[in-house]
Short mmCIF file of C-alpha atoms and ligand atoms in Angstrom, two decimals:
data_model
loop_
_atom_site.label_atom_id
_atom_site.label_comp_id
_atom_site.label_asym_id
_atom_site.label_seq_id
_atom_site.Cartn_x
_atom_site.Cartn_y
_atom_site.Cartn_z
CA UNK A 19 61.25 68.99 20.61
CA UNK A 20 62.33 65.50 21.84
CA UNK A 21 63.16 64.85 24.97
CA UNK A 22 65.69 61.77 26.33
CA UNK A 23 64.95 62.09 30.25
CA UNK A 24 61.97 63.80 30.41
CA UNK A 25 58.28 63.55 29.61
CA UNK A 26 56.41 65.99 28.51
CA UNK A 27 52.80 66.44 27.78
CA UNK A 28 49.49 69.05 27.78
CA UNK A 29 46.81 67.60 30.28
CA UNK A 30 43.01 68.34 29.92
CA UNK A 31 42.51 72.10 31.83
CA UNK A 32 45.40 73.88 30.47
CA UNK A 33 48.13 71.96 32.59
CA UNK A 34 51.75 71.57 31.15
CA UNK A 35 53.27 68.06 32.75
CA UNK A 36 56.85 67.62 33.02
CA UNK A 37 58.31 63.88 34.74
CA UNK A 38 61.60 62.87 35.35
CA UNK A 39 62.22 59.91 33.70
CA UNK A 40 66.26 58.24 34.44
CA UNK A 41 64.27 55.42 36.45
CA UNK A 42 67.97 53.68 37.09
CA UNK A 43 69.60 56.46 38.45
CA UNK A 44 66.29 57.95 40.95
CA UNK A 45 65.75 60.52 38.34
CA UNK A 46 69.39 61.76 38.98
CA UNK A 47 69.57 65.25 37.33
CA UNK A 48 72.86 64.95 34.94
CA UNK A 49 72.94 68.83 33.11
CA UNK A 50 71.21 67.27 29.56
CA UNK A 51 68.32 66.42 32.19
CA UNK A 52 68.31 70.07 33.75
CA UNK A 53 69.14 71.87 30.37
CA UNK A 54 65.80 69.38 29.39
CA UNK A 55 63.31 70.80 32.79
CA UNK A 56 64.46 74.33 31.90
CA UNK A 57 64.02 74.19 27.93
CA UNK A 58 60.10 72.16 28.55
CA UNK A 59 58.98 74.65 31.40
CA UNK A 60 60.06 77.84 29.41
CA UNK A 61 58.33 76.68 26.25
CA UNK A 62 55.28 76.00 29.05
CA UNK A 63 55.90 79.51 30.09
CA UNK A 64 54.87 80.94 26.41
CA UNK A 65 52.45 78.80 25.41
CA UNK A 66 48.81 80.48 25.98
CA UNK A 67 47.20 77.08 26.34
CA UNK A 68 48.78 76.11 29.07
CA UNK A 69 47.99 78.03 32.65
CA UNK A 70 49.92 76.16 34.84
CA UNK A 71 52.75 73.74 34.95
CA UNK A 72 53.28 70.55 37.16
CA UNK A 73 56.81 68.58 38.05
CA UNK A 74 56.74 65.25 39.12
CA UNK A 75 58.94 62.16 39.37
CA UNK A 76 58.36 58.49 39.83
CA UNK A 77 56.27 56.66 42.86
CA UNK A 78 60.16 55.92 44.51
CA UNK A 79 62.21 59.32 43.43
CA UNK A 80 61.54 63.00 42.35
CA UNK A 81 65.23 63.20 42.17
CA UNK A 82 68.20 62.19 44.08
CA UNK A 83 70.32 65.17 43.16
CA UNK A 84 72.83 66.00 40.41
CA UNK A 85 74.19 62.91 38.82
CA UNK A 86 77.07 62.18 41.18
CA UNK A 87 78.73 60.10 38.37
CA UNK A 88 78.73 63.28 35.89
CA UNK A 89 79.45 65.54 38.27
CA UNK A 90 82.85 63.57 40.40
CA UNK A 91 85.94 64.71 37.90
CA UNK A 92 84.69 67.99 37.24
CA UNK A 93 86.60 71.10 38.50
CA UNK A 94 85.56 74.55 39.58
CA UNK A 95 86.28 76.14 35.71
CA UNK A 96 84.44 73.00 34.05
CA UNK A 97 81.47 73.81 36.69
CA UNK A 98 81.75 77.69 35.65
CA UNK A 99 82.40 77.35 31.90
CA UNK A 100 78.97 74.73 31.56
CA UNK A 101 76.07 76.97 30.73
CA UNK A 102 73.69 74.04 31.33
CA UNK A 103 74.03 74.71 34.79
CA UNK A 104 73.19 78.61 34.80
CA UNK A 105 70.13 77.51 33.08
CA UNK A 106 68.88 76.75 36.32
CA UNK A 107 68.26 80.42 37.11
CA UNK A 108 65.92 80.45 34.41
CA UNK A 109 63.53 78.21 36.20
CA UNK A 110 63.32 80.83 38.96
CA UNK A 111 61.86 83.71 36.64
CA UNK A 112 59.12 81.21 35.40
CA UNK A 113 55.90 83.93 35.71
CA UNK A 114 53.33 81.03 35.66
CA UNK A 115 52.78 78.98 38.35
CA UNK A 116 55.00 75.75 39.02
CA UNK A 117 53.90 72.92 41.10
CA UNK A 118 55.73 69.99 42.05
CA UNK A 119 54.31 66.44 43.06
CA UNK A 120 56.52 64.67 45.32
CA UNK A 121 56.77 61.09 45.75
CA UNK A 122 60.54 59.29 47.06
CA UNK A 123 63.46 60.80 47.19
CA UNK A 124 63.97 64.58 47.44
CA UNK A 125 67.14 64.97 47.70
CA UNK A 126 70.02 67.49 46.54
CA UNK A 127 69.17 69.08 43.35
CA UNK A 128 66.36 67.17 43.75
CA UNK A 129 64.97 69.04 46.67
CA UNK A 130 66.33 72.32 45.40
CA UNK A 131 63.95 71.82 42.07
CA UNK A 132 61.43 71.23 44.84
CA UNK A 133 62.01 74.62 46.18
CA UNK A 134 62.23 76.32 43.37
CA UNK A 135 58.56 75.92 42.75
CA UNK A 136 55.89 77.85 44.09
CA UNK A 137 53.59 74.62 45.43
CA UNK A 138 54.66 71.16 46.62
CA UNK A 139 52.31 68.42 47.41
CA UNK A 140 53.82 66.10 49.19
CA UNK A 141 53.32 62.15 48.85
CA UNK A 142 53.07 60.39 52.30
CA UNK A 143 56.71 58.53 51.55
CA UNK A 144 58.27 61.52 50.02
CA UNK A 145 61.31 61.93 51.71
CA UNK A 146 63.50 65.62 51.55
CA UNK A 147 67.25 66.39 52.32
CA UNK A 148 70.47 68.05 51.20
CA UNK A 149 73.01 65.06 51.32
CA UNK A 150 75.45 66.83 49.63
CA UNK A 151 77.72 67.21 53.37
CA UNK A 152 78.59 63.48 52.57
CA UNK A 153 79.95 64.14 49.30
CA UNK A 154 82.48 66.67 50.31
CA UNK A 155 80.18 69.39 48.75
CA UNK A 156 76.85 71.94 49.71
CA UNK A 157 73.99 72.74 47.79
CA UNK A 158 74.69 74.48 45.25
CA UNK A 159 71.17 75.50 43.78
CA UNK A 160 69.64 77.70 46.19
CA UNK A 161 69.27 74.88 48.76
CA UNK A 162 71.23 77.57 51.93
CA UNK A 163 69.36 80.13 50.60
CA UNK A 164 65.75 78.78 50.25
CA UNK A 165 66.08 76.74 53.01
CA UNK A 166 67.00 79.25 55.82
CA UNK A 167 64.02 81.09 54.35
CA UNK A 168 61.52 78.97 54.20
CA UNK A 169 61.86 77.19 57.25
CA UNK A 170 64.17 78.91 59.82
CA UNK A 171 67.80 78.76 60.66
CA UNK A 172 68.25 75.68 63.29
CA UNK A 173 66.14 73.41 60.74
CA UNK A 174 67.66 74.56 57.96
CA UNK A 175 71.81 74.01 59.40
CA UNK A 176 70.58 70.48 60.84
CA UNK A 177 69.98 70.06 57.17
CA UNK A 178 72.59 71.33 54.86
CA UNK A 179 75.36 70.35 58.01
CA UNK A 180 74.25 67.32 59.18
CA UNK A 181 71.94 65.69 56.39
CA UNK A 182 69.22 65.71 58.45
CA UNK A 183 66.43 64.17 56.43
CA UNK A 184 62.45 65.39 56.52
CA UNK A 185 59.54 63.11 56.13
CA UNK A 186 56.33 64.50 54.18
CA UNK A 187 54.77 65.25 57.77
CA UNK A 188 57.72 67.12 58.92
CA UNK A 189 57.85 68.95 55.71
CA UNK A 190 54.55 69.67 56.08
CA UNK A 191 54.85 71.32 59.68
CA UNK A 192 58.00 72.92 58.29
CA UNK A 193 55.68 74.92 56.11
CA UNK A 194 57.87 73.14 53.20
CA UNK A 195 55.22 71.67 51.45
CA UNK A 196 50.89 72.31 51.48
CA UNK A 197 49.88 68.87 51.72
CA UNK A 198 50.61 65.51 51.98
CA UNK A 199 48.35 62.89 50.04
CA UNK A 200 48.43 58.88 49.73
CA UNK A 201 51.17 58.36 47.54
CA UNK A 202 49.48 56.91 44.47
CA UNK A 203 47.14 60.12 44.33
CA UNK A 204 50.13 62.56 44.41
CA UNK A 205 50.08 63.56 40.67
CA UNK A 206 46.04 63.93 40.70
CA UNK A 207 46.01 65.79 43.60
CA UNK A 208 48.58 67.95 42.12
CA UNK A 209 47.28 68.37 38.54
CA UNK A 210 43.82 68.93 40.06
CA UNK A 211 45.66 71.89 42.05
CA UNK A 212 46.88 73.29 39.01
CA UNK A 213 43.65 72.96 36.96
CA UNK A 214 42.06 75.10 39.23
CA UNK A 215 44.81 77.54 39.27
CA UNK A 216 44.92 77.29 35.02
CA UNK A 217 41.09 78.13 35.19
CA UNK A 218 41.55 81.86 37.22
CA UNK A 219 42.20 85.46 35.15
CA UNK A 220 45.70 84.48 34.24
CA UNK A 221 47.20 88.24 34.28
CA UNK A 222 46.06 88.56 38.24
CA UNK A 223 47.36 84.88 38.80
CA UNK A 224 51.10 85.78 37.45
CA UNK A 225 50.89 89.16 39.17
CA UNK A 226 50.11 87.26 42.49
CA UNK A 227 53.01 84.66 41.76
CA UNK A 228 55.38 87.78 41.45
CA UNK A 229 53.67 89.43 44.51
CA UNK A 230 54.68 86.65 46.61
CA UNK A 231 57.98 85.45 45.28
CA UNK A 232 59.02 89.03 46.39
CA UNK A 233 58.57 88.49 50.13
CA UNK A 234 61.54 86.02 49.73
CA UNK A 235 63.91 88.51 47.92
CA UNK A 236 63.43 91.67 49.36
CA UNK A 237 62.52 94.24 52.76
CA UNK A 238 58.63 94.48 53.66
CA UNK A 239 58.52 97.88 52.41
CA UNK A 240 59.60 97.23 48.83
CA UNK A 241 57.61 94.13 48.97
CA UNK A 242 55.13 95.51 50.17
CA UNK A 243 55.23 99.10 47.22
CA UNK A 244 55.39 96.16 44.39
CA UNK A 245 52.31 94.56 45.50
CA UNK A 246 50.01 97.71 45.46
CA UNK A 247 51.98 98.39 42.56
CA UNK A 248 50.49 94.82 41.42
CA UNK A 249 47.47 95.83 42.61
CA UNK A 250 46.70 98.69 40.93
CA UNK A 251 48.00 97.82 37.58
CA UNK A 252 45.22 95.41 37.63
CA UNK A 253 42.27 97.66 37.48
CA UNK A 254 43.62 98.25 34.27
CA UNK A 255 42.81 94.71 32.76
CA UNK A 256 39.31 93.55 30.96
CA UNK A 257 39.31 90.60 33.99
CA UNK A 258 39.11 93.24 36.57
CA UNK A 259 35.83 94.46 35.33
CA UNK A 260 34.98 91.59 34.66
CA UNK A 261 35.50 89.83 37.58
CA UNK A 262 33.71 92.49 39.67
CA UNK A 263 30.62 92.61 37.25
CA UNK A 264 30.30 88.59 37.44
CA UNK A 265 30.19 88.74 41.23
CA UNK A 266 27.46 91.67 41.11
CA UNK A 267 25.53 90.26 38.69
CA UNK A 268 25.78 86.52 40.70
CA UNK A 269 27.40 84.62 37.53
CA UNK A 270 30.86 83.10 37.02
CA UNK A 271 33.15 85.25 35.51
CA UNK A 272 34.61 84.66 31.61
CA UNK A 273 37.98 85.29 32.13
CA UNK A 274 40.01 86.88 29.00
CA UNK A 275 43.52 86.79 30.01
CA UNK A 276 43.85 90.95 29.30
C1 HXC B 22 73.90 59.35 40.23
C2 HXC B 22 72.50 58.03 41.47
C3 HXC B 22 72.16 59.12 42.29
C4 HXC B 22 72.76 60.39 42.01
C5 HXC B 22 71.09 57.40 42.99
N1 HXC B 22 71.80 56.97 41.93
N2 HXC B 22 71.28 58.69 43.22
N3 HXC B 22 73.37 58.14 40.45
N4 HXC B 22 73.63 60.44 40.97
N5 HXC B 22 72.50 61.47 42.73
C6 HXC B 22 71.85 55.62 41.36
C7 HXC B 22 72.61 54.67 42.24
O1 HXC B 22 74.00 54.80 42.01
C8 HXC B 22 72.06 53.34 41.80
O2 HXC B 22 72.68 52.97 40.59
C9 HXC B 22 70.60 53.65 41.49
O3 HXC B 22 70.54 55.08 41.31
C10 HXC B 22 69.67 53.28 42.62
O4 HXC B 22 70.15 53.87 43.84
P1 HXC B 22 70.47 53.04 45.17
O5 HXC B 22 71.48 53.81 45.94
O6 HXC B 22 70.78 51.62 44.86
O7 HXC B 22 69.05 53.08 45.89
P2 HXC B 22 68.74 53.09 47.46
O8 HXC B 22 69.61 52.13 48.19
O9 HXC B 22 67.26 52.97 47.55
O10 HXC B 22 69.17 54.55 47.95
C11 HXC B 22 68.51 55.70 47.45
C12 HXC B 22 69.30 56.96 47.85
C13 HXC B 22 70.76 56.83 47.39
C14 HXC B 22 69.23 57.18 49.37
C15 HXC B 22 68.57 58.14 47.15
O11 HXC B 22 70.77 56.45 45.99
C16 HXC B 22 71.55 58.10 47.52
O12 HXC B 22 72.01 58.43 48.60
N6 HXC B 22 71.79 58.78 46.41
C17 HXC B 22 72.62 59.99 46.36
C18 HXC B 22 71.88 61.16 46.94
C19 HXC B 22 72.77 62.41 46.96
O13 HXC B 22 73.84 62.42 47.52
N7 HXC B 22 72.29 63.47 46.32
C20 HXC B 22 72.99 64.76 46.27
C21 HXC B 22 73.85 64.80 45.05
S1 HXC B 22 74.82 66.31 45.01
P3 HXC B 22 73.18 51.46 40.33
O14 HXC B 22 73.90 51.55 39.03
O15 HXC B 22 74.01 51.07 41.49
O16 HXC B 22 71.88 50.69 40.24
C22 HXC B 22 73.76 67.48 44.45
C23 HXC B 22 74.33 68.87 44.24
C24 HXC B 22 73.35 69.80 43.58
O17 HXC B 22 72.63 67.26 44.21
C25 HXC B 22 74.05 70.96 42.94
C26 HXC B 22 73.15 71.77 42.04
C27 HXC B 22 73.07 71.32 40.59
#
């Protein structure tokens, strides 16, 4: 399909690329853009060839939340009745995994896209909040929710309450981010990330994502039944044997996908 504020192409190692492109408005996230993201990453999400999927923005903005311009005269029933904006759940059952490379602004929706994948590298000027607090508004895409769980409750209300803005470095002792990298080398550093990840037995890779993603949701003892669940439904695959006969026989494995 073609697509009016996004890019979207297949890079060499199996790596679907997604970037925000509204350069006037910071990458501002209007629903057409969002309905775009969800509609690119889910066709990602089918498509064999591709093992892992990267989101990225400009050098000066990831995004700088919903488009306030779209979003000032709505009301509560337009905000319910516009499906575009439900989409946004879908990017949350994506089974393979997303990474986002951060440069700018982070901000809003912005940041909550952030969140919503499972790895962020983080560009040295990248720059994180919820600013919604000045607009009358909270977040209104997980931001409460992942926040307080990802990094704590006094961090997270000095945040959504008071706009309280993270640098990469802060984010990165926040345990919001992996790592931070020179700005210009955000996007390699990220694709190179997910080339690696694109390159390991895919079925154990998605079973791992799911593994994980469950600590967030649930108690430690139905976390903890899915992941030996996990775990044993892999002996069942071709890549488990595999795997295990490559290490024993001191040669890389040729991973199948089954
Ligand atoms: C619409 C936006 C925008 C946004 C920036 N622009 N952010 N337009 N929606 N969220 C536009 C500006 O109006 C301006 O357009 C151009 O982008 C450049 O921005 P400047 O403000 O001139 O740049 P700068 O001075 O560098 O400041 C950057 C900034 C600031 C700190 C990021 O733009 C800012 O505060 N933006 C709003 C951030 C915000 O409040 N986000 C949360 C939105 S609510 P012109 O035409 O003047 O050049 C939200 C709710 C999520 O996200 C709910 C879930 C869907």
């Amino acid at each position: 399909p073609a697509f009016e504020h996004i890019v979207v192409e297949v890079r060499p190692g199996h790596v679907g690329l997604v970037r925000l492109n509204r350069p006037k408005v910071l990458n501002a996230l209007n629903a057409a853009t969002l309905a775009e993201i969800v509609t690119a990453v889910r066709a990602f999400d089918a498509d064999s060839n591709v093992g892992a999927i990267v989101i990225t923005g400009s050098e000066r903005a990831f995004a700088a939340g919903a488009d306030i311009a779209e979003m000032s005269g709505k009301s509560a029933a337009d905000l319910l009745a516009d499906v575009r904006l439900a989409q946004w759940e879908a990017l949350r059952k994506t089974s393979k995994p997303l990474i986002a490379a951060v440069a700018g602004f982070a901000l809003g929706g912005g940041h909550e896209l952030v969140m919503v994948c499972d790895i962020v590298i983080a560009a040295e000027n990248a720059v994180f909040g919820q600013p919604e607090i000045n607009l009358g508004i909270i977040p209104g895409a997980g931001g409460t929710q992942r926040l307080a769980r990802a990094l704590g409750k006094s961090l997270a209300m000095e945040i959504v309450l008071n706009d309280r803005r993270l640098s990469a470095d802060e984010a990165l002792r926040a345990g919001l981010v992996s790592r931070v990298v020179p700005t210009e080398r955000v996007l390699d550093e990220a694709l190179s990330v997910a080339r690696q990840i694109a390159a390991r037995a895919p079925v154990a890779v998605r079973l791992a994502k799911q593994s994980v993603l469950k600590a967030f949701d649930t108690t430690l003892e139905v976390g903890l039944e899915l992941e030996r669940h996990n775990f044993y439904l892999l002996f069942s695959t071709e890549d488990q044997k595999e795997g295990m006969r490559a290490f024993l026989e001191k040669r890389p494995p040729n991973w199948k996908g089954r």
